[in-house]
Short mmCIF file of C-alpha atoms in Angstrom, two decimals:
data_model
loop_
_atom_site.label_atom_id
_atom_site.label_comp_id
_atom_site.label_asym_id
_atom_site.label_seq_id
_atom_site.Cartn_x
_atom_site.Cartn_y
_atom_site.Cartn_z
CA MET A 1 -2.30 -40.68 -11.81
CA ASN A 2 0.53 -40.28 -9.21
CA PHE A 3 2.73 -37.97 -11.63
CA GLN A 4 -0.57 -35.55 -12.57
CA ILE A 5 -1.16 -35.48 -8.14
CA LEU A 6 2.65 -34.55 -7.42
CA TYR A 7 2.41 -32.38 -10.26
CA SER A 8 -0.59 -30.71 -8.55
CA LEU A 9 0.64 -30.67 -5.16
CA ILE A 10 4.19 -28.89 -6.58
CA ILE A 11 1.82 -26.41 -8.31
CA PHE A 12 -0.43 -25.42 -5.09
CA CYS A 13 3.10 -25.42 -2.91
CA LEU A 14 4.83 -22.65 -5.25
CA ALA A 15 1.47 -21.12 -5.05
CA PHE A 16 1.05 -21.39 -0.98
CA VAL A 17 5.02 -20.11 -0.87
CA THR A 18 4.15 -17.05 -3.21
CA SER A 19 0.68 -16.13 -1.39
CA THR A 20 2.40 -16.23 1.82
CA TYR A 21 5.50 -14.30 0.87
CA ALA A 22 2.86 -11.45 -0.46
CA ALA A 23 1.12 -11.30 2.60
CA ILE A 24 3.74 -11.45 4.84
CA SER A 25 5.64 -7.99 6.59
CA PRO A 26 8.40 -6.44 5.55
CA GLU A 27 10.37 -7.68 8.98
CA ILE A 28 9.25 -11.52 8.22
CA TYR A 29 10.30 -10.77 4.64
CA TRP A 30 13.70 -10.20 5.99
CA LYS A 31 14.35 -12.71 8.47
CA VAL A 32 13.03 -15.56 5.69
CA LYS A 33 15.17 -14.53 2.82
CA LEU A 34 18.37 -12.89 5.09
CA PRO A 35 18.14 -15.18 8.20
CA ASN A 36 21.79 -14.44 9.30
CA THR A 37 21.75 -10.82 9.62
CA GLN A 38 19.98 -8.65 11.99
CA ILE A 39 17.89 -5.53 10.47
CA PRO A 40 19.61 -2.37 11.35
CA LYS A 41 17.43 0.06 13.25
CA VAL A 42 17.85 2.89 10.62
CA ILE A 43 15.28 0.44 9.02
CA LYS A 44 13.49 -1.26 11.60
CA HIS A 45 12.41 2.81 13.40
CA PHE A 46 10.64 3.42 9.98
CA LEU A 47 8.69 -0.09 9.14
CA PRO A 48 4.96 -0.15 10.38
CA GLN A 49 4.99 -1.43 13.70
CA SER A 50 2.34 -3.05 13.07
CA GLU A 51 -1.02 -4.44 10.88
CA ASP A 52 -2.58 -1.30 12.41
CA ASP A 53 -0.18 0.83 10.63
CA ILE A 54 -0.25 -0.80 7.54
CA ARG A 55 -4.21 -0.74 7.16
CA GLU A 56 -4.12 3.73 8.65
CA LEU A 57 -2.04 3.73 5.77
CA LYS A 58 -4.22 2.13 3.31
CA GLN A 59 -7.07 4.13 4.32
CA ASP A 60 -5.67 7.19 4.70
CA LYS A 61 -3.55 8.39 1.81
CA THR A 62 -2.45 11.57 3.77
CA ASN A 63 -1.95 10.39 7.38
CA THR A 64 2.05 10.82 7.29
CA LYS A 65 3.19 14.77 8.71
CA GLU A 66 5.49 15.43 5.48
CA LYS A 67 4.32 14.99 1.95
CA VAL A 68 8.16 14.62 0.82
CA TYR A 69 10.76 13.55 3.26
CA TYR A 70 13.86 14.73 2.88
CA GLY A 71 17.40 14.44 3.45
CA LEU A 72 20.78 16.56 4.16
CA HIS A 73 21.96 16.16 0.51
CA GLN A 74 20.18 15.98 -3.17
CA HIS A 75 18.93 12.93 -3.86
CA GLY A 76 19.58 11.41 -0.87
CA ILE A 77 22.96 10.51 -1.88
CA LEU A 78 26.81 10.75 -2.49
CA VAL A 79 27.51 11.42 -5.84
CA TYR A 80 31.11 11.18 -5.46
CA HIS A 81 32.66 10.05 -8.52
CA VAL A 82 29.90 11.60 -11.33
CA ALA A 83 30.80 15.26 -10.62
CA THR A 84 30.75 17.31 -13.69
CA GLU A 85 32.52 19.94 -15.21
CA ASP A 86 29.85 22.60 -14.47
CA GLU A 87 29.53 21.51 -10.81
CA ILE A 88 33.44 21.84 -10.50
CA ARG A 89 33.46 24.98 -12.38
CA ASP A 90 31.02 26.02 -9.63
CA ILE A 91 33.40 25.36 -7.33
CA LYS A 92 35.68 27.13 -7.97
CA LYS A 93 34.27 30.14 -8.72
CA GLU A 94 32.61 29.90 -5.33
CA ILE A 95 29.21 30.55 -7.10
CA PRO A 96 26.18 29.70 -5.23
CA SER A 97 24.35 26.79 -6.49
CA LYS A 98 20.78 27.30 -8.15
CA ASN A 99 18.81 24.53 -6.21
CA GLU A 100 18.88 24.75 -2.41
CA PHE A 101 19.54 21.34 -1.82
CA GLN A 102 22.82 21.42 -3.60
CA GLN A 103 23.90 23.64 -1.15
CA VAL A 104 24.17 20.88 1.54
CA THR A 105 25.93 18.37 -0.86
CA GLU A 106 29.43 17.20 -0.83
CA ILE A 107 30.67 19.57 -3.26
CA SER A 108 29.03 22.56 -1.46
CA ARG A 109 30.47 20.93 1.93
CA ALA A 110 34.08 21.33 -0.05
CA ARG A 111 33.53 24.79 -1.64
CA SER A 112 34.95 26.53 1.06
CA ASP A 113 38.96 26.04 0.07
CA LEU A 114 39.80 24.34 -3.48
CA GLN A 115 43.59 25.08 -2.41
CA ASP A 116 44.81 23.37 0.45
CA ASP A 117 42.65 23.35 3.32
CA PHE A 118 39.65 22.06 4.01
CA LEU A 119 36.73 22.69 6.96
CA TYR A 120 35.84 19.27 6.13
CA LYS A 121 37.19 16.67 3.63
CA PRO A 122 34.75 14.50 2.02
CA TYR A 123 37.23 11.84 0.46
CA PHE A 124 40.60 10.44 2.30
CA LEU A 125 43.30 7.81 1.64
CA GLU A 126 42.89 4.85 3.92
CA LYS A 127 46.08 5.92 5.93
CA GLU A 128 43.59 8.62 7.50
CA LEU A 129 41.95 5.73 9.20
CA ALA A 130 44.11 5.27 12.37
CA LYS A 131 43.61 5.25 15.55
CA GLY A 132 44.50 8.73 17.44
CA LYS A 133 43.38 10.39 14.35
CA VAL A 134 41.08 13.70 14.95
CA ILE A 135 39.44 14.49 11.72
CA ASN A 136 36.66 17.24 10.86
CA LEU A 137 33.34 15.92 9.66
CA PRO A 138 29.57 16.70 9.37
CA SER A 139 26.49 15.29 11.07
CA PHE A 140 25.93 11.55 10.53
CA LYS A 141 22.43 12.22 10.79
CA ASN A 142 20.46 12.44 7.22
CA LYS A 143 17.35 13.02 8.93
CA ASN A 144 15.07 11.48 6.32
CA ASP A 145 12.49 10.27 8.25
CA ALA A 146 10.41 8.24 5.52
CA PRO A 147 8.52 5.44 6.42
CA PHE A 148 8.66 1.74 4.36
CA LEU A 149 5.34 0.80 3.14
CA THR A 150 4.76 -2.50 2.14
CA ARG A 151 5.75 -3.91 -1.31
CA GLN A 152 1.46 -4.63 -1.49
CA PHE A 153 0.95 -1.47 -1.08
CA VAL A 154 3.71 0.34 -3.04
CA GLU A 155 2.81 -1.63 -5.89
CA SER A 156 -0.76 -0.17 -5.54
CA ILE A 157 1.09 3.24 -6.72
CA PRO A 158 2.50 4.23 -9.74
CA PHE A 159 6.16 4.98 -10.01
CA SER A 160 6.63 6.27 -13.11
CA LEU A 161 6.47 9.83 -14.66
CA LYS A 162 4.22 9.15 -17.43
CA LYS A 163 1.78 8.56 -14.51
CA ILE A 164 3.39 11.45 -12.29
CA LEU A 165 -0.06 13.30 -12.10
CA GLU A 166 -1.54 10.23 -10.71
CA ILE A 167 0.96 10.03 -8.28
CA LEU A 168 0.61 13.93 -6.88
CA ASN A 169 -3.08 13.13 -6.76
CA HIS A 170 -2.52 9.93 -4.75
CA PHE A 171 -0.36 12.38 -2.24
CA SER A 172 -2.13 15.64 -2.34
CA ILE A 173 0.79 17.30 -3.68
CA ASP A 174 -0.05 20.50 -5.91
CA SER A 175 2.05 20.14 -8.69
CA SER A 176 3.16 23.72 -9.01
CA SER A 177 4.92 23.23 -5.32
CA LYS A 178 8.59 22.08 -4.38
CA ASP A 179 7.47 18.61 -3.38
CA ALA A 180 6.21 17.98 -7.07
CA GLN A 181 9.46 19.16 -7.98
CA THR A 182 11.06 16.71 -6.15
CA ILE A 183 8.75 13.49 -6.37
CA GLU A 184 9.48 14.17 -9.98
CA GLU A 185 12.94 14.53 -10.08
CA THR A 186 13.43 11.53 -7.81
CA ILE A 187 11.55 9.52 -10.29
CA LYS A 188 13.67 10.35 -13.37
CA PHE A 189 16.63 9.75 -11.72
CA CYS A 190 15.65 6.57 -10.67
CA GLU A 191 14.09 5.61 -14.55
CA GLU A 192 17.63 6.67 -16.01
CA ILE A 193 19.82 4.16 -13.97
CA GLU A 194 17.34 1.19 -14.72
CA VAL A 195 17.70 2.10 -18.30
CA LYS A 196 21.62 2.89 -18.15
CA HIS A 197 22.97 0.46 -15.59
CA LYS A 198 20.04 -2.01 -15.03
CA GLU A 199 22.28 -4.84 -13.70
CA LYS A 200 24.27 -3.22 -11.07
CA LYS A 201 21.87 -0.13 -10.15
CA SER A 202 18.49 -0.07 -9.10
CA CYS A 203 15.66 2.46 -6.98
CA ALA A 204 14.35 -0.07 -4.44
CA THR A 205 10.44 0.93 -3.42
CA SER A 206 10.44 -1.23 -0.53
CA LEU A 207 12.31 -3.26 1.56
CA GLU A 208 10.94 -6.21 -0.02
CA SER A 209 12.61 -5.15 -3.47
CA MET A 210 15.90 -4.01 -2.06
CA VAL A 211 16.43 -7.45 -0.36
CA ASP A 212 15.94 -9.05 -3.59
CA PHE A 213 18.10 -6.88 -5.31
CA SER A 214 20.74 -7.54 -2.36
CA LEU A 215 20.38 -11.48 -2.79
CA SER A 216 20.35 -10.97 -6.62
CA MET A 217 24.21 -8.75 -6.77
CA LEU A 218 25.46 -10.37 -3.91
CA GLY A 219 24.68 -14.13 -4.90
CA SER A 220 24.12 -15.22 -1.40
CA ASN A 221 21.96 -14.96 1.57
CA ASN A 222 25.08 -15.54 3.41
CA ILE A 223 25.37 -11.24 3.89
CA VAL A 224 25.67 -8.68 6.95
CA ALA A 225 23.75 -5.78 6.71
CA ILE A 226 25.24 -2.42 8.35
CA THR A 227 24.90 0.81 9.32
CA THR A 228 26.64 3.96 10.53
CA GLU A 229 25.50 4.51 14.35
CA VAL A 230 25.11 7.77 16.64
CA GLN A 231 25.05 7.43 19.54
CA GLY A 232 23.68 11.97 20.72
CA GLU A 233 22.92 14.55 18.49
CA THR A 234 25.73 16.17 16.57
CA PRO A 235 26.24 19.58 15.16
CA MET A 236 26.63 20.33 11.64
CA LEU A 237 30.79 19.91 12.05
CA GLN A 238 33.22 18.82 14.91
CA LYS A 239 36.17 17.12 15.58
CA TYR A 240 36.68 13.50 15.84
CA THR A 241 39.13 11.39 17.59
CA ILE A 242 39.21 7.70 15.85
CA GLN A 243 39.19 5.13 18.77
CA GLU A 244 39.37 2.13 16.85
CA VAL A 245 39.22 0.81 12.93
CA GLN A 246 37.67 -2.67 12.22
CA GLN A 247 38.06 -4.15 8.86
CA ILE A 248 34.81 -5.67 8.25
CA GLY A 249 34.75 -6.38 4.30
CA ASP A 250 37.62 -6.80 1.53
CA GLY A 251 35.52 -7.13 -1.90
CA ASP A 252 31.89 -6.50 -3.36
CA ASN A 253 29.50 -5.23 -1.09
CA MET A 254 26.12 -3.10 -2.48
CA VAL A 255 24.81 -0.12 -0.62
CA CYS A 256 21.68 1.73 -0.53
CA HIS A 257 21.11 5.66 -0.11
CA LYS A 258 17.57 7.07 0.97
CA LEU A 259 16.13 8.96 -1.57
CA ASN A 260 14.03 12.16 -1.20
CA TYR A 261 10.16 10.85 -1.58
CA ALA A 262 6.88 10.88 -0.32
CA TYR A 263 7.96 7.52 1.45
CA ALA A 264 11.01 4.79 1.93
CA VAL A 265 12.94 4.79 -1.57
CA HIS A 266 16.36 3.80 -1.63
CA PHE A 267 19.05 4.31 -4.48
CA CYS A 268 21.34 0.49 -4.44
CA HIS A 269 24.27 0.39 -6.42
CA VAL A 270 27.07 -2.81 -6.44
CA GLY A 271 30.05 -0.93 -4.67
CA GLY A 272 32.44 -3.03 -6.67
CA ARG A 273 36.07 -3.60 -5.53
CA THR A 274 36.25 -2.13 -1.83
CA MET A 275 37.56 -2.17 1.42
CA THR A 276 34.86 -1.24 4.23
CA PHE A 277 35.59 -0.66 7.77
CA ALA A 278 33.94 0.44 10.65
CA VAL A 279 35.39 3.24 12.65
CA SER A 280 34.72 3.91 16.22
CA MET A 281 34.90 7.86 17.23
CA ILE A 282 34.19 10.21 19.44
CA GLY A 283 33.36 13.93 18.74
CA ALA A 284 34.66 16.81 20.78
CA ASP A 285 30.80 17.11 22.19
CA GLY A 286 30.65 14.00 23.72
CA THR A 287 28.55 12.22 20.36
CA LYS A 288 29.63 8.53 20.19
CA VAL A 289 29.86 7.22 16.39
CA LYS A 290 30.69 4.13 14.78
CA ALA A 291 30.62 5.01 11.16
CA ILE A 292 30.67 2.80 8.04
CA SER A 293 33.86 3.90 5.95
CA VAL A 294 34.08 2.54 2.49
CA CYS A 295 37.74 2.30 0.27
CA HIS A 296 37.30 1.92 -3.22
CA LYS A 297 40.26 0.40 -4.37
CA ASP A 298 39.70 0.52 -8.40
CA THR A 299 39.04 4.39 -9.61
CA SER A 300 40.16 3.60 -12.90
CA LEU A 301 36.68 4.64 -14.79
CA TRP A 302 35.81 7.32 -12.34
CA ASN A 303 35.56 10.37 -13.35
CA PRO A 304 39.08 12.55 -13.49
CA ARG A 305 37.82 15.88 -13.12
CA GLY A 306 35.22 14.84 -10.56
CA LEU A 307 35.72 16.04 -7.19
CA PRO A 308 37.29 12.87 -5.19
CA PHE A 309 40.57 13.73 -7.19
CA VAL A 310 40.00 17.55 -6.54
CA VAL A 311 39.93 17.21 -2.85
CA LEU A 312 42.86 14.96 -3.17
CA LYS A 313 45.13 16.11 -5.98
CA LEU A 314 45.17 12.65 -7.48
CA LYS A 315 44.45 11.09 -10.87
CA PRO A 316 42.08 7.94 -11.18
CA GLY A 317 43.28 4.29 -10.55
CA THR A 318 46.59 5.31 -8.84
CA THR A 319 45.44 4.93 -4.88
CA PRO A 320 42.07 3.79 -3.10
CA ILE A 321 39.82 6.58 -1.90
CA CYS A 322 37.68 6.34 1.37
CA HIS A 323 34.38 7.68 2.26
CA PHE A 324 32.21 7.89 5.05
CA LEU A 325 28.31 6.86 5.37
CA GLN A 326 25.55 8.45 6.41
CA ASP A 327 23.18 6.26 9.22
CA ASP A 328 20.77 5.98 6.63
CA GLN A 329 22.83 4.13 4.05
CA ILE A 330 22.52 0.11 4.37
CA VAL A 331 25.90 -1.61 3.06
CA PHE A 332 25.19 -5.27 2.67
CA ILE A 333 28.45 -7.67 2.28
CA PRO A 334 28.65 -11.44 2.10
CA SER A 335 30.20 -12.50 5.22
CA LYS A 336 30.85 -15.99 6.44
CA GLU A 337 29.79 -15.33 9.77
CA THR A 338 27.65 -12.37 11.10
CA THR A 339 29.21 -10.06 13.35
CA ASN A 340 27.98 -7.62 16.14
CA TYR A 341 28.85 -3.76 15.14
CA ALA A 342 26.37 -1.61 18.16
CA ILE A 343 27.96 1.04 19.66
#
């Protein structure tokens, strides 16, 4: 009898915990699951601010000003080591991209000159991260304003190519529009990576699923979550002077990139063997940036025809390759202590 009572009590507690997690807000979910790191501003800014906000979203499916939210680069990610032969050929021939969103990818930004000098080099070596160094960089702001929705809400909406028409109808999107094409491309991208890289890459459709994936990938809740922070508006390209470089991670990390969609969806992946730096800089116009730079230690499996090797004239596996992250890209790093990275 006592065993039956104990068993019933355990089942009740598990059910209570499950229902509680399902009902709490994304912000509380983060605090419970990742108690040792604050929510980055770029996440907090796009969370529903109250129960009334969530209720309004549920009642009015089209209350957002935009149908689909776009960042400055295709898919909202930097595809640094998977550039195709066709992309490299297009760069060398200076052929305009067929897709207007590709014109602002890292590839098109480097297209101006592949011989010796670049207006902006999207990839660089660790030695370039030095105090006093002056570098040309574009805006660190991705400008993707897609809001986070609760897990309960997004799981009530399909996220599958098989139900693309139902998704478009839900958001009142014309099936022949550019927004419809973007929705389809993003879902296709996510479905393909789920099939090919199920254990290392995933698309998080809510903050809760992002948190869960970080825990499964990094194996600990003792994690620091950091992002690039920008103080002031920035033009597309200007000179920045590095004022301070702080190494904040050496080992595995996880990075989440915001995608183009009707609400906040992130492509998350394990960065592998990396060194992560916080780089304080000031722009020519006075813009202050605390940029996150990731240096990949092992590039031996990268596409040898990829853009990093074209830019740096290197071969895979020879030396670490670094790049900066825009302000909507979140880095999760295992840490023994939480550090303040505010500007």
